[in-house]
Short mmCIF file of C-alpha atoms in Angstrom, two decimals:
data_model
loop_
_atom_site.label_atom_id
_atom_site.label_comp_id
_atom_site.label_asym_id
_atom_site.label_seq_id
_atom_site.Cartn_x
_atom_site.Cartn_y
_atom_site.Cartn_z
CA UNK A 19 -11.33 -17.90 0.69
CA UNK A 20 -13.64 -19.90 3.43
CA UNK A 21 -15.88 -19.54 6.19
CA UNK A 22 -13.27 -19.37 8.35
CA UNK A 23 -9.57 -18.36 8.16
CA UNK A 24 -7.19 -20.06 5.36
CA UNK A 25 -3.72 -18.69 4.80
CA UNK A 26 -3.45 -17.18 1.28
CA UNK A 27 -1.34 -19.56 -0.88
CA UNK A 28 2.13 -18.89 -2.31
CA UNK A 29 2.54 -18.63 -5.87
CA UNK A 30 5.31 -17.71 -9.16
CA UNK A 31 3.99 -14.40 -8.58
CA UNK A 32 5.07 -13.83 -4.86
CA UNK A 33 8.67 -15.48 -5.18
CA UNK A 34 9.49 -13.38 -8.21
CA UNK A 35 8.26 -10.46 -6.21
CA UNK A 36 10.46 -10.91 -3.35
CA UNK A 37 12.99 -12.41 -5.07
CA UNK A 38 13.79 -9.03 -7.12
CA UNK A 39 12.80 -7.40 -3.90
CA UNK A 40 15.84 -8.69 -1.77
CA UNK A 41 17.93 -8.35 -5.12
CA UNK A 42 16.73 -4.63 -5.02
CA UNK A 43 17.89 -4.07 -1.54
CA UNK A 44 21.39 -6.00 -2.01
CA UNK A 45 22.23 -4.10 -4.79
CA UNK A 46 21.37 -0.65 -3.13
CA UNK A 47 23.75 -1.50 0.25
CA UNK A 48 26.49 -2.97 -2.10
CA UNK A 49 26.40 0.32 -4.33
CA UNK A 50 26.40 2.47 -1.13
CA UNK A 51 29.15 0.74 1.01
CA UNK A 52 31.15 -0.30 -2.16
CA UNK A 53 30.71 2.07 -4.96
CA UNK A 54 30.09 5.38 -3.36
CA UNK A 55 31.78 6.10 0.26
CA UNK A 56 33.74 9.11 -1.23
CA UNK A 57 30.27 10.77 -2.50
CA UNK A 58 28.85 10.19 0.99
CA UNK A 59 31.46 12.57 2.60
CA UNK A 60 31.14 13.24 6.12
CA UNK A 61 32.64 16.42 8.50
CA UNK A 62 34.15 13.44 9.94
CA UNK A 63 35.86 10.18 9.29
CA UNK A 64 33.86 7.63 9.98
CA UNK A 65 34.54 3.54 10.72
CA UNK A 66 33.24 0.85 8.86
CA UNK A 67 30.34 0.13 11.49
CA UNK A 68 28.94 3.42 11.43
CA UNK A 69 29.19 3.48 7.67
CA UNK A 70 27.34 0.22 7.54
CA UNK A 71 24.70 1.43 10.11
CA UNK A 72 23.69 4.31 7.63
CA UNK A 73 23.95 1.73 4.42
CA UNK A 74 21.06 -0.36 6.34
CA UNK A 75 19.64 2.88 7.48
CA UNK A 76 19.37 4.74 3.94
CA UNK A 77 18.21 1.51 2.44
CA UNK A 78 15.12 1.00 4.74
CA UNK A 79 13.86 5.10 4.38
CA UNK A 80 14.62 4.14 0.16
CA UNK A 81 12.41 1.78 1.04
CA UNK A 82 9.91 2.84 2.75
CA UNK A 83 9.41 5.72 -0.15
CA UNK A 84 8.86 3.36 -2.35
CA UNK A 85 6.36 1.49 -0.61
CA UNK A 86 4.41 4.90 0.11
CA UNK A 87 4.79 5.47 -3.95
CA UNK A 88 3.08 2.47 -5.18
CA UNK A 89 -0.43 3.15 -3.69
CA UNK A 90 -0.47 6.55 -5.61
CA UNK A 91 1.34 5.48 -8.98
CA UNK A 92 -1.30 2.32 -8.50
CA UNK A 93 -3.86 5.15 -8.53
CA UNK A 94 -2.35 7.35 -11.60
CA UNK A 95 -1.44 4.35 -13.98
CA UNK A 96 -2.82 1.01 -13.72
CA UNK A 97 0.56 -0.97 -15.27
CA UNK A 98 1.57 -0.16 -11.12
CA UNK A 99 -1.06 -2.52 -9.74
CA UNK A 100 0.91 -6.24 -9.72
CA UNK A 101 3.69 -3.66 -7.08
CA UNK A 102 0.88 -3.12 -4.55
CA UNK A 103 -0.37 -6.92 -4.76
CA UNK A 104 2.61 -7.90 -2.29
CA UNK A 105 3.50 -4.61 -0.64
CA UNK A 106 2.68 -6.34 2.56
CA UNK A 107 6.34 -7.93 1.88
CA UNK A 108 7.69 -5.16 1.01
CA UNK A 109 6.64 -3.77 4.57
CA UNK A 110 8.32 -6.47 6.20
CA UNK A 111 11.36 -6.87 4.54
CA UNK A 112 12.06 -2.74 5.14
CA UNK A 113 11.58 -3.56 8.99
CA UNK A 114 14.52 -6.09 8.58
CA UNK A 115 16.40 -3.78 7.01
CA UNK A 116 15.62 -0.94 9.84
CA UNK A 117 16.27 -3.56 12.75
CA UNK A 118 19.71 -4.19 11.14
CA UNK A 119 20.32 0.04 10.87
CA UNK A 120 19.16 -0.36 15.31
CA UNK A 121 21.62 -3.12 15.79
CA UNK A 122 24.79 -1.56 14.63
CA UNK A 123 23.83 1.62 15.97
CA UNK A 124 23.74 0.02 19.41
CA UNK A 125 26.48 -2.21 18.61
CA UNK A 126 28.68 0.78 18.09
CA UNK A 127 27.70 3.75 20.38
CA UNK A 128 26.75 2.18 23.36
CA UNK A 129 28.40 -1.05 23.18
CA UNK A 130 30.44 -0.20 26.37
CA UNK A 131 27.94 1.81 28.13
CA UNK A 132 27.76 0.98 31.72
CA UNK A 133 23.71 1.00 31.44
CA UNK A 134 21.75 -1.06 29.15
CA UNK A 135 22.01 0.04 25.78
CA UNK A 136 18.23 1.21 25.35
CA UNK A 137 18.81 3.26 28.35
CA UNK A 138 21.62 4.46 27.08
CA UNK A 139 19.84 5.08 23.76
CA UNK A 140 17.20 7.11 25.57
CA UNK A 141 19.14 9.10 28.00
CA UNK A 142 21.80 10.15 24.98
CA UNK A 143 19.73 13.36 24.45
CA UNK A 144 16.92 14.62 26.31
CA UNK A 145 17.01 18.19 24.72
CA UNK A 146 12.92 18.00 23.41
CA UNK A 147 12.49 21.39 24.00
CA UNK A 148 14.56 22.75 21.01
CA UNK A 149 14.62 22.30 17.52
CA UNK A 150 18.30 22.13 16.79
CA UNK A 151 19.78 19.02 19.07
CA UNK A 152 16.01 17.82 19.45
CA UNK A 153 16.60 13.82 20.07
CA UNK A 154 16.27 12.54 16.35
CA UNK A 155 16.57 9.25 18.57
CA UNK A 156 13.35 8.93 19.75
CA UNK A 157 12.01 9.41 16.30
CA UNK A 158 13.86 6.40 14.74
CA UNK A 159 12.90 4.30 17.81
CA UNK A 160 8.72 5.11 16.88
CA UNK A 161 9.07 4.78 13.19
CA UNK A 162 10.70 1.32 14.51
CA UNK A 163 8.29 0.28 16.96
CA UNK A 164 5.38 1.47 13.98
CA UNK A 165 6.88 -0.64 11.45
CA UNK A 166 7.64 -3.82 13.88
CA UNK A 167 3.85 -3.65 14.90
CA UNK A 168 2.75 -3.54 11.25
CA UNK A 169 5.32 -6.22 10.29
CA UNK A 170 3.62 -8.39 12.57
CA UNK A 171 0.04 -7.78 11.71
CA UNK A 172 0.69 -7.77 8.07
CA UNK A 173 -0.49 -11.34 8.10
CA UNK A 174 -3.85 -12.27 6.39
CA UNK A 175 -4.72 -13.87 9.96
CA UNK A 176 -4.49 -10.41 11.57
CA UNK A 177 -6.63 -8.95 8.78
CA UNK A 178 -9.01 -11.73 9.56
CA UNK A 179 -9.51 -11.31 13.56
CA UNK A 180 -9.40 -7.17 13.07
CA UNK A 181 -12.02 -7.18 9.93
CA UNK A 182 -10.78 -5.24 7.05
CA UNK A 183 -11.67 -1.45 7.73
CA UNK A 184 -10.08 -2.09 11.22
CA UNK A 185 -6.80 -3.28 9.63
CA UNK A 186 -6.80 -0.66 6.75
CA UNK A 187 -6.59 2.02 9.66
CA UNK A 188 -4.22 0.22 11.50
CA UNK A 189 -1.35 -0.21 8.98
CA UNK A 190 -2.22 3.79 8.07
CA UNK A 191 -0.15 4.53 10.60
CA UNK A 192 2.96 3.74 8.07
CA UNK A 193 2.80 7.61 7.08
CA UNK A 194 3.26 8.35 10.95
CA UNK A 195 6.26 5.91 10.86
CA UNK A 196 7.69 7.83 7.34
CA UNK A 197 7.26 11.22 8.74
CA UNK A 198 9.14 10.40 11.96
CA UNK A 199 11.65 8.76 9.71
CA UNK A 200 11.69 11.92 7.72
CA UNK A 201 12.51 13.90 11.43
CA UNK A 202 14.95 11.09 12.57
CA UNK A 203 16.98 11.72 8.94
CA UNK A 204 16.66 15.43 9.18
CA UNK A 205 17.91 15.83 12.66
CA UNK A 206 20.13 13.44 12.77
CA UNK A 207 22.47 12.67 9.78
CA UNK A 208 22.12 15.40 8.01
CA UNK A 209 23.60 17.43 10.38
CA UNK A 210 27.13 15.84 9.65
CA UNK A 211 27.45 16.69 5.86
CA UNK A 212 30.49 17.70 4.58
CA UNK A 213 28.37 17.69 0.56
CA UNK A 214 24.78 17.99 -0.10
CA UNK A 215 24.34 14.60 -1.99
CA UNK A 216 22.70 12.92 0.51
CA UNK A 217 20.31 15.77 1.40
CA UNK A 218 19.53 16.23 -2.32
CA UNK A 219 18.59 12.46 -2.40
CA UNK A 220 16.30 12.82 1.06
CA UNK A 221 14.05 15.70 -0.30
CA UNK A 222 13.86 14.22 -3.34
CA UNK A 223 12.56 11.25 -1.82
CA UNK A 224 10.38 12.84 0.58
CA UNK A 225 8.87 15.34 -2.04
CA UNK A 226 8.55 12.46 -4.45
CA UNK A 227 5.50 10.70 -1.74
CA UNK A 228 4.28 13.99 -1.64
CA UNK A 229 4.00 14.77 -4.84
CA UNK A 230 2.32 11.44 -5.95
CA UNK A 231 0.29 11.71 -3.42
CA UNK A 232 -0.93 15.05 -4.63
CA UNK A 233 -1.30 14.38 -7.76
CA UNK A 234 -3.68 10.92 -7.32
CA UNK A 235 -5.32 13.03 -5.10
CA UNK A 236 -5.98 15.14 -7.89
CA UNK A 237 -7.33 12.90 -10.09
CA UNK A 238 -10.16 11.36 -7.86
CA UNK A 239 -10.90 14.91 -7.43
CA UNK A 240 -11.59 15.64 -10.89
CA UNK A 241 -13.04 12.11 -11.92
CA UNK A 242 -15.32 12.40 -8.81
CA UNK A 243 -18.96 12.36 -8.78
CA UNK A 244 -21.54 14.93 -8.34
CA UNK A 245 -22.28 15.49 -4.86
CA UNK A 246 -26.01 15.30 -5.29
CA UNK A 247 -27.50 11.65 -4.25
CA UNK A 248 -28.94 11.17 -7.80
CA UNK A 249 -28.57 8.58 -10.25
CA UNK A 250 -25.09 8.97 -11.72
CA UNK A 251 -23.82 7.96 -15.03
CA UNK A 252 -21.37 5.38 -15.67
CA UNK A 253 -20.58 4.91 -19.27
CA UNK A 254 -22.64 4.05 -22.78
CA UNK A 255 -23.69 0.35 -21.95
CA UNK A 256 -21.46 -0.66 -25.56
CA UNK A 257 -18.54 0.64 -24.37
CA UNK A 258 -18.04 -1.82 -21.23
CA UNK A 259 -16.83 -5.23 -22.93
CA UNK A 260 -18.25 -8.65 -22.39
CA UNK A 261 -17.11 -10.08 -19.25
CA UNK A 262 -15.50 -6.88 -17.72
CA UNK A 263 -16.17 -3.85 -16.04
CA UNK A 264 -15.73 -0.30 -15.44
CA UNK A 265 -15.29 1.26 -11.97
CA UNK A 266 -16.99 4.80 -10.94
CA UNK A 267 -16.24 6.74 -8.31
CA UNK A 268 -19.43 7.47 -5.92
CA UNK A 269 -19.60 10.56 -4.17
CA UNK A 270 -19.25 8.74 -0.64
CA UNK A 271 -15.86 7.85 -2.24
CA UNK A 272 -16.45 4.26 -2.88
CA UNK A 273 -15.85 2.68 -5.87
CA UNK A 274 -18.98 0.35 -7.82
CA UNK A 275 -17.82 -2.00 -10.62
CA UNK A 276 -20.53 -2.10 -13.25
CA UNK A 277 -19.82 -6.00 -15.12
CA UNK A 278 -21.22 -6.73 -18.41
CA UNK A 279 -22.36 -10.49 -18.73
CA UNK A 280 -23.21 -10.91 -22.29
CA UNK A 281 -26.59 -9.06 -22.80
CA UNK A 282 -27.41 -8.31 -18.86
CA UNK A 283 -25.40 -5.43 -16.82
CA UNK A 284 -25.05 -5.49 -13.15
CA UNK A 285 -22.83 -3.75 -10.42
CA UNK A 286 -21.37 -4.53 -6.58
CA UNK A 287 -18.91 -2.54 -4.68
CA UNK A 288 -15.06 -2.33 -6.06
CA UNK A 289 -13.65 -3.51 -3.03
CA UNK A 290 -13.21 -6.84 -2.25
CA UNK A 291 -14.29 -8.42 1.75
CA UNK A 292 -11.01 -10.10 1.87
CA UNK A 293 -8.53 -7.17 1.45
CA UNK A 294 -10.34 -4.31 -0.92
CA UNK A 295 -9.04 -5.67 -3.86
CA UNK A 296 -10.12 -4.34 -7.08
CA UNK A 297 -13.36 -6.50 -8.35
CA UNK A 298 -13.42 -4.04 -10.81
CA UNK A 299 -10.25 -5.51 -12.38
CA UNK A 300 -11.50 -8.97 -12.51
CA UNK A 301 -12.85 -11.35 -15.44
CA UNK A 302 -16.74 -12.46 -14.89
CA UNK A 303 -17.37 -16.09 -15.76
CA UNK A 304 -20.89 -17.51 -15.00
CA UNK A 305 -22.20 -14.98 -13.50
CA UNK A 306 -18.87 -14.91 -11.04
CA UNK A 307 -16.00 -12.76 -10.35
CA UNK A 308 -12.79 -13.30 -9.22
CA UNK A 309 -10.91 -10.50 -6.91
CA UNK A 310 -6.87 -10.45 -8.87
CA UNK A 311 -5.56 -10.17 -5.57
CA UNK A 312 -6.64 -13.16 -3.96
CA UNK A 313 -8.59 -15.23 -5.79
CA UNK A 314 -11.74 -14.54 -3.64
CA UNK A 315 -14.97 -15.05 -5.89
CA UNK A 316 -18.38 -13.46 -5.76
CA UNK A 317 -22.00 -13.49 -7.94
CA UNK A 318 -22.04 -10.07 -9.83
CA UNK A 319 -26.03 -10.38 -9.50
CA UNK A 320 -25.88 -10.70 -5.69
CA UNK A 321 -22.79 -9.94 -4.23
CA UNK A 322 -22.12 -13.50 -2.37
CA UNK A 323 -19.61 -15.75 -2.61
CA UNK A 324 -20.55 -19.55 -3.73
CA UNK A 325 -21.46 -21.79 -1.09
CA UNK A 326 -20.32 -22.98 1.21
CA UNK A 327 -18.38 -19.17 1.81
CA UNK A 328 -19.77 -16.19 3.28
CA UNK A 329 -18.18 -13.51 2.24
CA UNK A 330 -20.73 -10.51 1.01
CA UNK A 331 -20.16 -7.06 -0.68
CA UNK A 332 -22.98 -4.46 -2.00
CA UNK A 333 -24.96 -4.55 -4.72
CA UNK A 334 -26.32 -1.81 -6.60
CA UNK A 335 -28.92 -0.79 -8.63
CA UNK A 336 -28.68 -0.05 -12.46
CA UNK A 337 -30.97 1.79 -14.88
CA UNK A 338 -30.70 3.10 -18.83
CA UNK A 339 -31.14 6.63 -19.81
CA UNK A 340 -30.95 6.11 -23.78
CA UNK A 341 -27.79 4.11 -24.14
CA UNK A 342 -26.10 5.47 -21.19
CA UNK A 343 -26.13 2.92 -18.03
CA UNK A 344 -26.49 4.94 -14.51
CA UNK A 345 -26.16 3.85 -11.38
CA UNK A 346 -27.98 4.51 -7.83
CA UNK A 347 -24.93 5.46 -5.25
CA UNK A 348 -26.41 4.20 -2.48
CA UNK A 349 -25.58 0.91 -2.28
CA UNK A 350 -28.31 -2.34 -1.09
CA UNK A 351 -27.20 -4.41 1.99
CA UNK A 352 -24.29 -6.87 1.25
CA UNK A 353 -25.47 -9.94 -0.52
CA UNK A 354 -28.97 -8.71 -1.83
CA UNK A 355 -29.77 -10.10 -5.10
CA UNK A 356 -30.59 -7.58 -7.91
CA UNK A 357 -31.55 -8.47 -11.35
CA UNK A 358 -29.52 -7.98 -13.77
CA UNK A 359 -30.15 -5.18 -16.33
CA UNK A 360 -30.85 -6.07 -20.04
CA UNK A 361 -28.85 -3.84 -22.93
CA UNK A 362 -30.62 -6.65 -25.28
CA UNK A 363 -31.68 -3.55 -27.72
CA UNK A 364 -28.63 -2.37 -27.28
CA UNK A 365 -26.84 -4.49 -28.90
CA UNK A 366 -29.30 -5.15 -31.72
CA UNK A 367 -28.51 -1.79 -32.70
CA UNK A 368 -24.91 -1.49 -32.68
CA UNK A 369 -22.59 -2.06 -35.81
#
């Protein structure tokens, strides 16, 4: 955190992250080019480069399921949260893995073309106006050119110079890239299957993201707020415990983190400036809390960060109906001070 940009640190957490990561995606290319070429059956023989273009090529649409899982699994159960802390790796490692899938495809096919082998690539198939034939090429060579652009802006520097909101739309555009990988697969090697293994596998995997994605849908849906711009309720002040917080869902569809301090209640936005990390999740101590993600810190009465930093969120307001604490959903202006709410009674009369 500072007033201006400072690269996020490394730490235990991030090399044991990528270091099962890479063991993850070693493991998956040894069991598919060692362990099962006779369940991959093709209509027809294929060489060792083409079988190690689809090895690199199944691996990186593996992975990029996975990475579109963890948002919604993050969502249904909270033991998923330390997955999406790094996904940004995750991202970039799958790109590796999908440039490696390009290179032996070119390396094979069109290694004696008489044109350049993008050319090549491009004028292979220009049948767009049909389903069956359509160019699954072109489709593989977006999802690429999605996933090298978010590769390379997946660095906190890029999230600094685009502002937050502008980089949370920007790297949205990985469910463009999976849904042209989706077409790429569908069109292309599925269409030389001697067994339905792999095709089993690929809806599976595709109706898996789906399917998660429904169902966190679903919950926010049922846990969300009354539309209504009234005073909403949170919880019975008792029930949040000392130096935590619970999160509610506003009906804008932002997320306010009531913290309890001892005797005194007060709330800011969920989402941290830095990357929208959870606040929520974080410990308060002294009045501030620190975002899990990133270590970015910020006064629960206020919503600032200590000086000399400048990073802001919203406050909110807070009132008690009986023992239940409610909060105002529209939020005040980033950084405005708001005093904190006393449950002093409260407590007197609990066991």
């Amino acid at each position: 955190m500072s007033v201006k940009y400072i690269p996020v640190q490394w730490n235990p957490n991030k090399w044991v992250y990528d270091a099962v990561l890479i063991a993850g995606a070693g493991l998956f290319l040894w069991v598919f080019l060692y362990i099962t070429p006779e369940t991959l059956s093709h209509e027809f023989p294929i060489n060792g480069q083409i079988h190690n273009a689809r090895a690199f090529g199944a691996c990186a649409f593996v992975m990029l399921t996975v990475i579109l899982c963890i948002g919604p699994l993050a969502r249904i159960d909270r033991r998923f949260l330390p997955l999406l802390y790094n996904r940004r790796h995750f991202g970039v490692l799958t790109t590796l893995v999908a440039l490696t899938h390009v290179g032996y495809i070119l390396g094979w096919y069109f290694a004696f073309s008489p044109s350049d082998r993008m050319e090549a690539l491009l004028r292979a198939n220009t049948s767009y106006g049909q389903i069956a034939g359509f160019p699954f090429e072109a489709l593989g060579i977006a999802a690429l050119l999605i996933l090298l652009v978010l590769a390379a802006t997946s660095h906190d520097f890029w999230l600094k110079f685009l502002t937050p909101p502008v980089w949370k739309k920007l790297h949205l555009l990985i469910y463009v890239a999976y849904a042209a990988v989706v077409g790429h697969v569908a069109l292309g090697v599925l269409q030389d299957q001697q067994n339905h293994v792999v095709t089993v596998i690929f809806i599976a995997c595709a109706a898996l993201v789906a399917g998660l994605h429904i169902w966190a849908a679903a919950l926010d849906w049922n846990t969300r707020a009354p539309a209504p711009a009234d005073w909403l309720p949170v919880c019975d002040a008792t029930d949040i415990a000392d130096g935590r917080a619970r999160i509610t869902l506003l009906p804008s569809g932002d997320r306010v983190a009531v913290f309890r301090q001892g005797e005194a209640l007060s709330a800011i936005a969920n989402a941290c400036a830095h990357q929208n990390g959870p606040l929520g999740e974080g410990r308060v101590i002294d009045c501030l809390v620190t975002c899990p993600w990133h270590g970015f810190q910020y006064d629960v009465t206020n919503g600032r960060s200590p000086a000399p930093f400048t990073e802001r969120v919203p406050t909110y307001n807070l009132r008690l109906d009986g023992a239940r604490v409610l909060v105002d959903p529209a939020p005040n202006a980033p950084g405005t001070p708001v005093a904190p709410l006393s449950i002093t009674h409260l407590l007197g009369e609990s066991p």
